[in-house]
XYZ file of C-alpha atoms in Angstrom:
193
model
C 110.770 36.522 41.234
C 114.254 37.928 41.743
C 113.779 38.599 45.439
C 114.646 42.265 44.930
C 112.823 44.674 47.165
C 112.744 48.360 46.371
C 111.997 50.936 49.028
C 108.954 53.148 48.669
C 109.412 56.625 50.018
C 106.850 59.310 50.895
C 108.937 62.003 49.125
C 111.321 62.295 46.216
C 115.009 62.531 47.062
C 117.313 64.695 44.935
C 121.013 64.465 45.692
C 123.455 66.964 44.209
C 126.941 65.537 44.305
C 130.158 67.402 43.816
C 131.896 66.395 40.567
C 135.021 65.617 42.592
C 133.186 63.197 44.865
C 134.310 59.642 44.099
C 131.277 57.384 43.569
C 133.010 54.477 45.276
C 133.442 56.517 48.449
C 129.944 57.989 48.485
C 127.044 56.402 50.346
C 124.641 58.299 48.065
C 125.362 55.877 45.210
C 123.544 53.131 47.141
C 120.241 54.965 47.350
C 118.998 54.951 43.714
C 119.609 51.194 43.682
C 117.410 50.736 46.765
C 114.697 53.246 45.832
C 114.974 53.777 42.063
C 111.562 55.442 41.722
C 112.311 57.985 44.429
C 116.030 58.880 44.373
C 117.920 60.757 41.671
C 121.545 61.906 41.786
C 122.693 65.035 39.939
C 126.322 65.992 39.385
C 127.008 69.654 40.141
C 126.586 72.071 38.371
C 123.523 70.136 37.191
C 120.785 70.885 39.724
C 117.079 70.135 39.276
C 114.581 72.997 39.153
C 113.711 73.784 42.757
C 110.408 75.402 43.747
C 110.801 76.701 47.329
C 107.213 75.683 48.115
C 107.877 72.044 47.150
C 111.578 71.443 47.871
C 113.297 71.321 51.248
C 117.089 71.456 51.449
C 118.481 69.222 54.195
C 121.769 70.841 55.124
C 123.252 72.434 58.256
C 123.457 75.865 56.601
C 123.515 79.187 58.400
C 119.727 79.732 58.118
C 118.782 76.105 58.724
C 115.986 75.372 61.167
C 115.369 72.038 62.875
C 113.222 69.821 60.631
C 110.541 69.543 63.322
C 110.249 73.338 63.604
C 109.937 73.775 59.807
C 107.298 71.025 59.774
C 105.274 72.802 62.468
C 105.509 76.189 60.723
C 104.551 74.725 57.335
C 101.723 72.477 58.543
C 100.355 75.359 60.646
C 99.780 77.322 57.427
C 97.385 74.659 56.174
C 97.743 70.991 55.509
C 96.038 68.117 53.799
C 95.707 64.487 54.716
C 96.167 61.488 52.526
C 97.084 57.808 52.489
C 100.643 57.020 53.510
C 102.736 55.084 50.964
C 104.500 53.298 53.828
C 101.606 52.094 56.003
C 98.489 53.000 53.921
C 96.896 54.801 56.900
C 95.671 58.363 56.574
C 98.138 60.977 57.857
C 98.956 64.643 57.505
C 100.607 64.920 54.094
C 104.296 65.784 54.021
C 104.426 69.442 52.936
C 107.378 68.980 50.567
C 107.479 66.865 47.407
C 111.277 66.670 47.327
C 114.096 66.636 49.854
C 117.380 67.940 48.433
C 120.732 66.771 49.811
C 124.301 67.799 49.016
C 126.739 64.902 48.656
C 130.337 65.970 48.997
C 133.084 66.368 51.525
C 132.377 69.206 53.930
C 135.128 71.279 52.307
C 133.358 71.082 48.927
C 129.795 71.848 50.052
C 129.977 75.640 50.088
C 130.078 76.067 46.307
C 126.988 73.886 45.876
C 125.171 75.413 48.860
C 125.671 78.942 47.482
C 124.367 78.081 43.984
C 121.470 80.340 42.944
C 119.086 77.374 42.445
C 119.621 76.229 46.033
C 120.200 79.496 47.880
C 116.517 80.478 48.257
C 115.249 77.101 49.446
C 113.939 76.536 52.942
C 116.690 74.710 54.791
C 116.396 72.129 57.557
C 118.993 70.658 59.847
C 118.608 67.153 61.239
C 118.886 66.720 64.976
C 119.505 63.549 66.915
C 121.694 61.793 64.369
C 124.947 60.063 65.190
C 127.143 58.891 62.334
C 128.332 55.314 62.090
C 130.265 56.108 58.901
C 133.512 54.158 58.750
C 135.423 57.080 57.238
C 134.499 60.088 59.415
C 135.927 63.498 58.631
C 138.433 64.582 61.254
C 137.352 67.382 63.530
C 133.676 67.240 62.536
C 130.891 66.434 65.006
C 129.432 62.904 64.970
C 126.057 64.499 64.172
C 127.348 65.282 60.673
C 126.074 62.297 58.752
C 127.005 60.391 55.623
C 124.466 61.035 52.851
C 122.707 57.660 53.224
C 122.389 58.251 56.975
C 121.020 61.764 56.417
C 118.408 60.597 53.892
C 117.330 57.780 56.218
C 117.100 60.092 59.243
C 115.196 62.819 57.363
C 112.592 60.410 55.979
C 112.305 58.639 59.349
C 111.706 61.962 61.108
C 109.101 63.015 58.526
C 107.259 59.717 58.974
C 107.243 60.234 62.749
C 106.013 63.831 62.375
C 103.087 62.698 60.269
C 102.260 59.925 62.740
C 103.387 56.953 60.644
C 104.846 54.010 62.538
C 106.431 52.538 59.402
C 110.136 52.621 58.661
C 112.556 52.975 55.756
C 115.483 51.060 57.240
C 116.002 49.297 53.891
C 117.670 52.532 52.742
C 120.618 51.575 54.937
C 121.001 48.050 53.503
C 124.309 48.693 51.692
C 125.511 51.103 54.376
C 125.085 48.397 57.038
C 126.630 45.777 54.743
C 129.781 47.838 54.168
C 129.953 48.853 57.826
C 129.886 45.189 58.899
C 132.434 44.204 56.235
C 134.862 46.997 57.136
C 134.416 46.473 60.894
C 135.064 42.760 60.464
C 138.182 43.461 58.400
C 139.604 45.815 61.027
C 138.895 43.330 63.825
C 140.951 40.744 61.896
C 143.998 43.016 61.559
C 146.669 42.650 64.236
C 146.547 45.633 66.572
C 149.265 48.224 66.205
C 151.219 48.585 69.472
């Protein structure tokens, strides 16, 4: 046994990254390593086929609704139950097969967000997040998350909405590792007076 543990997720994760986004700076690159059966990264303009009944865009766009509100509206229109891949208990099934995320700097998101394949998708905004990203974008609210944080928060909120007490904290393994490494490095530097 190699000791490797791969995360199981209750949904597929599709991440569309801007071609100008540097892989070494992106937290999205960590996710397919941690959940290879559930996370796929596409480089824009390559975007997977998106059926609005199966795909939910997670993005703070102009028509975005809070994830909880979209859940309530969708589940209200009929829902099924099934075994949870996280805890094996029976829960309300998540109404979307895929969550779609945009991975780019905030300046670069508009072109991807306005693409015809994405434009008609239901869009959810995540509430309650606070970024711990070590390279925040100046002038942006702390609720604007790095991609790994957004994926973790979205899946965590979906699990809570369906009544699952399980967690997917393993998705943040590399994020936490780099955060600790960078924080430690900055603590070792002499302070600038």
